[in-house]
mmCIF file of C-alpha atoms in Angstrom:
data_model
loop_
_atom_site.group_PDB
_atom_site.id
_atom_site.type_symbol
_atom_site.label_atom_id
_atom_site.label_comp_id
_atom_site.label_asym_id
_atom_site.label_seq_id
_atom_site.Cartn_x
_atom_site.Cartn_y
_atom_site.Cartn_z
ATOM 1 C CA ALA A 1 18.704 338.137 275.044
ATOM 2 C CA LEU A 2 14.999 337.485 274.451
ATOM 3 C CA VAL A 3 14.561 336.035 277.950
ATOM 4 C CA LYS A 4 16.370 338.936 279.584
ATOM 5 C CA LEU A 5 14.553 341.661 277.629
ATOM 6 C CA ASN A 6 11.127 340.220 278.420
ATOM 7 C CA ARG A 7 12.023 339.304 282.032
ATOM 8 C CA MET A 8 10.886 335.730 281.461
ATOM 9 C CA ILE A 9 10.969 333.118 284.181
ATOM 10 C CA ALA A 10 11.884 329.476 283.514
ATOM 11 C CA PRO A 11 10.605 327.370 281.821
ATOM 12 C CA TYR A 12 10.104 330.313 279.402
ATOM 13 C CA LEU A 13 6.734 329.391 277.903
ATOM 14 C CA ILE A 14 5.347 331.759 275.270
ATOM 15 C CA ARG A 15 1.792 331.481 273.970
ATOM 16 C CA VAL A 16 -0.090 332.298 270.806
ATOM 17 C CA GLY A 17 -1.023 335.979 270.803
ATOM 18 C CA GLN A 18 1.389 336.962 273.565
ATOM 19 C CA LYS A 19 3.274 340.201 272.909
ATOM 20 C CA ILE A 20 7.038 339.973 273.298
ATOM 21 C CA GLN A 21 9.888 342.408 272.685
ATOM 22 C CA ILE A 22 12.519 341.433 270.144
ATOM 23 C CA PRO A 23 16.159 342.318 270.922
ATOM 24 C CA LYS A 24 17.902 344.628 268.457
ATOM 25 C CA PRO A 25 20.216 342.731 266.070
ATOM 26 C CA ILE A 26 23.968 343.042 266.514
ATOM 27 C CA GLY A 27 25.613 344.873 263.638
ATOM 28 C CA SER A 28 23.690 345.243 260.366
ATOM 29 C CA PRO A 29 19.855 345.523 260.644
ATOM 30 C CA GLU A 30 19.616 342.834 257.997
ATOM 31 C CA CYS A 31 19.058 339.235 259.010
ATOM 32 C CA LEU A 32 22.371 337.812 260.138
ATOM 33 C CA GLU A 33 23.326 334.248 260.816
ATOM 34 C CA ASN A 34 24.143 333.288 264.428
ATOM 35 C CA VAL A 35 23.790 336.751 265.913
ATOM 36 C CA GLY A 36 22.966 337.172 269.567
ATOM 37 C CA ILE A 37 24.177 334.497 271.911
ATOM 38 C CA GLY A 38 26.935 333.182 269.614
ATOM 39 C CA LEU A 39 27.758 330.122 271.673
ATOM 40 C CA GLU A 40 30.143 328.740 269.076
ATOM 41 C CA GLU A 41 32.448 331.672 269.785
ATOM 42 C CA GLN A 42 32.500 331.199 273.575
ATOM 43 C CA GLY A 43 35.317 328.642 273.640
ATOM 44 C CA ASP A 44 35.781 326.083 276.392
ATOM 45 C CA GLU A 45 33.000 325.713 278.870
ATOM 46 C CA LEU A 46 35.355 324.729 281.675
ATOM 47 C CA THR A 47 39.010 325.511 282.277
ATOM 48 C CA HIS A 48 41.687 323.840 284.323
ATOM 49 C CA SER A 49 41.139 326.427 287.091
ATOM 50 C CA GLY A 50 38.304 324.295 288.417
ATOM 51 C CA ALA A 51 34.739 324.606 289.559
ATOM 52 C CA ASP A 52 34.062 328.355 289.415
ATOM 53 C CA GLU A 53 34.351 329.006 285.666
ATOM 54 C CA VAL A 54 31.377 328.360 283.427
ATOM 55 C CA SER A 55 30.663 329.714 279.966
ATOM 56 C CA ASN A 56 27.644 331.656 278.760
ATOM 57 C CA ASN A 57 25.671 328.599 277.755
ATOM 58 C CA TYR A 58 24.442 328.375 281.346
ATOM 59 C CA ILE A 59 22.548 331.656 281.028
ATOM 60 C CA VAL A 60 19.887 329.610 279.268
ATOM 61 C CA SER A 61 17.856 326.850 280.920
ATOM 62 C CA PRO A 62 16.834 323.595 279.262
ATOM 63 C CA PRO A 63 14.080 323.898 276.624
ATOM 64 C CA ALA A 64 10.600 324.508 277.926
ATOM 65 C CA LEU A 65 8.095 321.724 277.410
ATOM 66 C CA THR A 66 5.059 322.890 275.487
ATOM 67 C CA GLU A 67 1.741 322.454 277.218
ATOM 68 C CA LYS A 68 0.575 320.245 274.365
ATOM 69 C CA LYS A 69 3.460 317.798 274.831
ATOM 70 C CA ALA A 70 3.261 317.861 278.616
ATOM 71 C CA LYS A 71 -0.369 316.668 278.581
ATOM 72 C CA LYS A 72 0.589 313.486 276.685
ATOM 73 C CA LEU A 73 3.147 312.283 279.237
ATOM 74 C CA ALA A 74 2.367 309.538 281.713
ATOM 75 C CA VAL A 75 2.107 310.382 285.382
ATOM 76 C CA PRO A 76 5.586 309.963 286.957
ATOM 77 C CA PRO A 77 5.888 306.802 289.099
ATOM 78 C CA THR A 78 6.285 306.913 292.852
ATOM 79 C CA ARG A 79 9.776 307.894 293.994
ATOM 80 C CA ALA A 80 12.087 305.239 295.322
ATOM 81 C CA GLY A 81 13.867 307.378 297.887
ATOM 82 C CA THR A 82 13.835 310.701 299.708
ATOM 83 C CA LYS A 83 16.962 311.942 297.927
ATOM 84 C CA PHE A 84 18.081 311.765 294.298
ATOM 85 C CA LEU A 85 20.847 309.493 293.109
ATOM 86 C CA TRP A 86 24.115 310.945 291.800
ATOM 87 C CA PRO A 87 23.740 310.480 288.023
ATOM 88 C CA VAL A 88 27.431 309.928 287.203
ATOM 89 C CA LYS A 89 30.490 308.661 289.065
ATOM 90 C CA GLY A 90 33.170 311.232 288.367
ATOM 91 C CA THR A 91 34.731 314.515 289.494
ATOM 92 C CA LEU A 92 32.677 317.595 290.316
ATOM 93 C CA VAL A 93 34.142 320.361 288.123
ATOM 94 C CA SER A 94 31.524 323.083 288.390
ATOM 95 C CA LYS A 95 29.271 323.879 291.331
ATOM 96 C CA PHE A 96 25.774 325.346 291.427
ATOM 97 C CA GLY A 97 25.272 329.099 291.614
ATOM 98 C CA ALA A 98 26.651 332.458 290.516
ATOM 99 C CA LYS A 99 29.832 332.644 288.441
ATOM 100 C CA PRO A 100 32.218 335.413 287.474
ATOM 101 C CA GLY A 101 31.032 337.751 284.687
ATOM 102 C CA ASN A 102 27.426 337.900 285.891
ATOM 103 C CA LEU A 103 26.854 334.284 284.870
ATOM 104 C CA ARG A 104 25.140 331.469 286.680
ATOM 105 C CA ASN A 105 25.210 327.667 286.627
ATOM 106 C CA ASP A 106 21.734 326.299 287.294
ATOM 107 C CA GLY A 107 23.178 322.850 287.982
ATOM 108 C CA ILE A 108 26.454 321.038 288.482
ATOM 109 C CA ASN A 109 29.002 319.542 286.069
ATOM 110 C CA ILE A 110 30.566 316.157 286.617
ATOM 111 C CA SER A 111 33.636 315.074 284.616
ATOM 112 C CA ALA A 112 33.854 311.403 283.614
ATOM 113 C CA PRO A 113 35.289 309.384 280.707
ATOM 114 C CA VAL A 114 33.402 309.265 277.433
ATOM 115 C CA GLY A 115 30.918 306.417 277.453
ATOM 116 C CA SER A 116 30.517 306.287 281.226
ATOM 117 C CA PRO A 117 26.946 305.455 282.302
ATOM 118 C CA VAL A 118 24.533 308.283 283.114
ATOM 119 C CA ARG A 119 21.855 306.992 285.485
ATOM 120 C CA ALA A 120 18.367 308.248 286.225
ATOM 121 C CA ALA A 121 18.473 310.122 289.530
ATOM 122 C CA GLU A 122 15.018 308.829 290.488
ATOM 123 C CA ASN A 123 11.978 307.007 289.127
ATOM 124 C CA GLY A 124 10.374 309.169 286.468
ATOM 125 C CA VAL A 125 9.113 309.665 282.943
ATOM 126 C CA VAL A 126 11.271 311.071 280.114
ATOM 127 C CA ALA A 127 9.798 314.425 279.136
ATOM 128 C CA TYR A 128 12.418 315.439 276.566
ATOM 129 C CA ALA A 129 15.139 313.637 274.578
ATOM 130 C CA GLY A 130 16.982 315.589 271.899
ATOM 131 C CA ASN A 131 19.587 318.171 270.978
ATOM 132 C CA GLU A 132 17.603 321.228 269.889
ATOM 133 C CA LEU A 133 18.995 323.616 272.477
ATOM 134 C CA ARG A 134 22.317 324.946 271.323
ATOM 135 C CA GLY A 135 25.112 324.472 273.815
ATOM 136 C CA TYR A 136 23.653 321.531 275.733
ATOM 137 C CA GLY A 137 24.189 318.802 273.106
ATOM 138 C CA ASN A 138 22.279 315.548 273.571
ATOM 139 C CA MET A 139 20.050 316.140 276.566
ATOM 140 C CA LEU A 140 17.373 314.398 278.613
ATOM 141 C CA LEU A 141 14.709 315.882 280.892
ATOM 142 C CA VAL A 142 13.008 313.481 283.313
ATOM 143 C CA ARG A 143 9.935 314.345 285.321
ATOM 144 C CA HIS A 144 9.489 312.956 288.809
ATOM 145 C CA GLU A 145 6.787 312.751 291.427
ATOM 146 C CA GLY A 146 6.164 315.943 293.365
ATOM 147 C CA GLY A 147 6.848 318.372 290.489
ATOM 148 C CA TRP A 148 10.582 317.616 290.279
ATOM 149 C CA VAL A 149 12.545 317.596 286.978
ATOM 150 C CA THR A 150 16.096 316.436 286.363
ATOM 151 C CA ALA A 151 18.211 317.394 283.327
ATOM 152 C CA TYR A 152 21.224 315.529 281.896
ATOM 153 C CA ALA A 153 23.231 317.319 279.166
ATOM 154 C CA HIS A 154 26.320 316.837 276.936
ATOM 155 C CA ASN A 155 25.667 313.116 276.443
ATOM 156 C CA SER A 156 27.363 311.139 273.643
ATOM 157 C CA GLU A 157 24.311 308.866 273.327
ATOM 158 C CA LEU A 158 20.737 308.858 274.593
ATOM 159 C CA LEU A 159 19.450 305.400 275.531
ATOM 160 C CA VAL A 160 15.810 306.320 276.193
ATOM 161 C CA THR A 161 13.156 308.253 274.288
ATOM 162 C CA ARG A 162 10.428 310.706 275.245
ATOM 163 C CA GLY A 163 7.636 309.045 277.184
ATOM 164 C CA ALA A 164 9.746 306.177 278.553
ATOM 165 C CA ILE A 165 9.277 305.241 282.215
ATOM 166 C CA VAL A 166 12.696 304.997 283.897
ATOM 167 C CA ALA A 167 13.745 303.568 287.232
ATOM 168 C CA ARG A 168 16.144 305.071 289.759
ATOM 169 C CA GLY A 169 19.677 303.998 288.819
ATOM 170 C CA GLU A 170 18.714 302.890 285.292
ATOM 171 C CA ILE A 171 21.323 303.792 282.648
ATOM 172 C CA ILE A 172 19.614 306.357 280.416
ATOM 173 C CA ALA A 173 22.581 307.901 278.533
ATOM 174 C CA LYS A 174 26.343 307.852 278.094
ATOM 175 C CA VAL A 175 28.737 310.613 279.085
ATOM 176 C CA GLY A 176 30.043 312.664 276.179
ATOM 177 C CA LYS A 177 31.155 316.115 275.097
ATOM 178 C CA SER A 178 28.292 317.130 272.810
ATOM 179 C CA GLY A 179 27.238 320.744 272.836
ATOM 180 C CA ASN A 180 29.437 323.610 273.868
ATOM 181 C CA VAL A 181 32.114 321.611 275.692
ATOM 182 C CA ASN A 182 35.340 319.946 274.622
ATOM 183 C CA LYS A 183 35.842 317.778 277.707
ATOM 184 C CA PRO A 184 33.595 314.798 278.516
ATOM 185 C CA GLN A 185 31.183 315.624 281.307
ATOM 186 C CA THR A 186 27.555 315.640 282.404
ATOM 187 C CA HIS A 187 25.688 318.855 283.174
ATOM 188 C CA PHE A 188 23.025 317.893 285.710
ATOM 189 C CA GLU A 189 20.155 320.091 286.896
ATOM 190 C CA LEU A 190 17.495 319.605 289.522
ATOM 191 C CA ARG A 191 14.349 321.723 289.311
ATOM 192 C CA ARG A 192 11.078 321.964 291.135
ATOM 193 C CA GLY A 193 8.557 323.950 289.134
ATOM 194 C CA ASP A 194 10.321 327.035 287.794
ATOM 195 C CA GLU A 195 13.049 327.001 290.430
ATOM 196 C CA ALA A 196 16.555 325.611 289.944
ATOM 197 C CA ILE A 197 17.663 323.795 293.122
ATOM 198 C CA ASP A 198 21.235 323.144 294.228
ATOM 199 C CA PRO A 199 21.569 319.394 293.534
ATOM 200 C CA SER A 200 24.387 318.891 296.051
ATOM 201 C CA THR A 201 21.969 319.110 298.976
ATOM 202 C CA HIS A 202 19.552 316.581 297.490
ATOM 203 C CA LEU A 203 21.892 313.849 296.163
ATOM 204 C CA SER A 204 22.854 310.503 297.612
ATOM 205 C CA TRP A 205 25.183 307.720 296.381
ATOM 206 C CA GLN A 206 22.601 305.038 297.321
#
């Protein structure tokens, strides 16, 4: 609601002294717990109907990296290939793009058994490792040469920490169902600067 009201553009940085509009609370004007997005009440992220149904947690992009943190990261290593590697071997259950109900998936979702390896899509440096963003569970952001960023969400376990240099194909996490999902899967995003890119046109199995 905050992003929409202020017409923010990913990665949604806000700075000291910046004026922002605060959305009106839902219900009582008093402080309420979990008002607004209410992701816990959304239910299943994906249904058996397939790739075109995604829940409201995809309205929000991965957490923005503060400028202070970004300056401490190492320069991403040279890329190993012209395309990115598929991060998980599994079944594509949600495609990139607009969804019913004025929603949007800024990435793709790949279903795989719990514990399956999640691999780095390209040589890079881990810019974020945590679970602070509600709905995404245990998530990694990896920066790559050329201003590219990949995101890996809903993991059961993170095997690397912020600042780690990772190689293309290296196992960096394990598939899980953390966050706002009840089926094991990986939510994968590919970004260049502020723009979410359709990963399907940039992925290779080799």
